[in-house]
CSV table of C-alpha atoms in Angstrom, one decimal:
chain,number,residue,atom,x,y,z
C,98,UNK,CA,-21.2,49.7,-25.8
C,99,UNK,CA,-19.9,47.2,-23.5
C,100,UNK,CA,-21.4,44.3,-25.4
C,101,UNK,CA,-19.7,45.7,-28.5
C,102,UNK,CA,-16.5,46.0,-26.8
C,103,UNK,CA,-16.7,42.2,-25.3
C,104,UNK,CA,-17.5,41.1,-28.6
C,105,UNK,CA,-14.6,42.6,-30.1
C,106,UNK,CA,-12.5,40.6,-27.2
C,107,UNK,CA,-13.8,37.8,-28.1
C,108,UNK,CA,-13.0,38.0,-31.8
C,109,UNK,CA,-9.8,37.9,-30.9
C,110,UNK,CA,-9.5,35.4,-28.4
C,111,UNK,CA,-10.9,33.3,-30.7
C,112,UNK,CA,-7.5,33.3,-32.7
C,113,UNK,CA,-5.4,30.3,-31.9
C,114,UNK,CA,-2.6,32.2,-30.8
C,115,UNK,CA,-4.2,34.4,-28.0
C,116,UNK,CA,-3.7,33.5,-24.4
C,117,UNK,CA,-5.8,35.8,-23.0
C,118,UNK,CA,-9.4,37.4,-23.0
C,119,UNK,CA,-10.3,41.2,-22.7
C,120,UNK,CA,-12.9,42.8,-21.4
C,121,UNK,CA,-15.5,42.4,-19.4
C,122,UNK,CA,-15.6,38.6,-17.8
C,123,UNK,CA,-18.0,38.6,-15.2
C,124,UNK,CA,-20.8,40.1,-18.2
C,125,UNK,CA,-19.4,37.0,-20.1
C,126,UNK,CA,-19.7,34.8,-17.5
C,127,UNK,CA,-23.1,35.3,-16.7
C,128,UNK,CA,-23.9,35.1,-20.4
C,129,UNK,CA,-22.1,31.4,-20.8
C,130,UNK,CA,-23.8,30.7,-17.4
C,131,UNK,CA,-27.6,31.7,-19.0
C,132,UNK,CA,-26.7,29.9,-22.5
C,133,UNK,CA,-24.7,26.9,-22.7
C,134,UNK,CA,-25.2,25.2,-19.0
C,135,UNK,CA,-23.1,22.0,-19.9
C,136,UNK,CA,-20.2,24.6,-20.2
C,137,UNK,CA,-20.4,26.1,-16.3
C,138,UNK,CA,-21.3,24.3,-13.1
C,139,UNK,CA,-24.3,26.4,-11.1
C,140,UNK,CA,-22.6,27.3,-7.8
C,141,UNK,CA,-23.8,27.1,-4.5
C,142,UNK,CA,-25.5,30.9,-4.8
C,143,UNK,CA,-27.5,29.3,-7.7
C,144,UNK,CA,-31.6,30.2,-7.2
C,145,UNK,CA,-34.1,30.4,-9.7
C,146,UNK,CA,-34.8,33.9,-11.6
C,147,UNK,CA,-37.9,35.0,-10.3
C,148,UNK,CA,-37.6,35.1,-6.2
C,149,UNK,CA,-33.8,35.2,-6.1
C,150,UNK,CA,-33.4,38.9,-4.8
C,151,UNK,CA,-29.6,38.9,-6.4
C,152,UNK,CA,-28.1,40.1,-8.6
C,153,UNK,CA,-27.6,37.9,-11.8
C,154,UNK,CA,-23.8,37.5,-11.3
C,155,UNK,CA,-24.5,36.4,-8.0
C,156,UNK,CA,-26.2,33.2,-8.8
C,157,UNK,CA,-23.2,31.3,-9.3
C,158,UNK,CA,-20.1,30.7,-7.5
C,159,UNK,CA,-16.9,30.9,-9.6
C,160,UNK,CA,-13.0,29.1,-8.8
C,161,UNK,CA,-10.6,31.2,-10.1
C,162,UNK,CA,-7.9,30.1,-12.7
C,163,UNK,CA,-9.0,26.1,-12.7
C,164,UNK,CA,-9.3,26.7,-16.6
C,165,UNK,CA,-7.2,28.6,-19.3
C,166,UNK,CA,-8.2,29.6,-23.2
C,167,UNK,CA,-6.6,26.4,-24.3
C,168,UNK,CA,-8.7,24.1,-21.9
C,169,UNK,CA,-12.2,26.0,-23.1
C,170,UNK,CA,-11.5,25.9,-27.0
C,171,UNK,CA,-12.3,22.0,-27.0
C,172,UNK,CA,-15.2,22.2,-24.8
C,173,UNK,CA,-16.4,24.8,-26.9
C,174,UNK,CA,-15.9,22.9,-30.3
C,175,UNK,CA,-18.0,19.8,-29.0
C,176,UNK,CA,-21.0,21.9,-28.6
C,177,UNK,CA,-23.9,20.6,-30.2
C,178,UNK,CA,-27.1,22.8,-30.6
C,179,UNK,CA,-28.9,20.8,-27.9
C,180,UNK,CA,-26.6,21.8,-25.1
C,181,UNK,CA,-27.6,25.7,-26.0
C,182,UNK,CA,-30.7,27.0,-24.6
C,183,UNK,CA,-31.5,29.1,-27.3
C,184,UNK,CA,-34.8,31.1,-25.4
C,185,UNK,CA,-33.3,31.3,-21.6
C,186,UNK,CA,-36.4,33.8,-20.7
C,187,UNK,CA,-38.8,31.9,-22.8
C,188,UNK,CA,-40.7,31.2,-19.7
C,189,UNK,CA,-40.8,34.8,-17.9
C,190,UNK,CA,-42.9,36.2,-21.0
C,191,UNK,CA,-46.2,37.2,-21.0
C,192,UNK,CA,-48.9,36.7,-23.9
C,193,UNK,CA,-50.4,40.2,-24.4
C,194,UNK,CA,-53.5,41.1,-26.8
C,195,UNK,CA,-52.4,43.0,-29.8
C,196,UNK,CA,-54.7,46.2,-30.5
C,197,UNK,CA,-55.0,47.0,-34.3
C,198,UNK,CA,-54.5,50.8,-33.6
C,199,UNK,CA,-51.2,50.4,-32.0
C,200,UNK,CA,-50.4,49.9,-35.7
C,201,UNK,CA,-51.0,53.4,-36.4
């Protein structure tokens, strides 16, 4: 529900005229942080996934108010599918055999 929610706000923050941005930002945050790393800066909390011991949010260190809607919406435009990492837990998978019966 809360994804549903955040993706409503952003919906509507995509509108020229908004100012502002609903919801949830720390979730979003995290989310940019994960996906588009030319976008945010990795703070000083930053440690890789698998022996960080903290939370997810925590990895990264945030300034407060340094950017407003109308500073992002350029950024965001000049995106170009190489600056998204499209599989961001590509690498904590594991291959697993397949058993025929699980089919049934």
């Amino acid at each position: 529900a809360a994804l549903v929610i955040l993706y409503r706000y952003l919906g509507d923050a995509s509108m020229y005229s908004c100012k502002q941005l609903g919801g949830y930002p720390t979730l979003l945050q995290c989310w940019i942080h994960e996906y588009f790393p030319t976008v945010g800066k990795r703070g000083e909390n930053w440690k890789p996934a698998d022996n960080c011991g903290l939370p997810r949010a925590m990895r990264w260190s945030y300034r407060q108010g340094v950017l407003k809607v109308d500073d992002l919406r350029p950024i965001l435009d000049e995106l170009t599918p190489g600056d998204v990492i499209w599989h961001p837990f590509e690498d904590h998978r594991t291959w697993r055999l397949f058993d025929e019966i699980c089919l049934y």
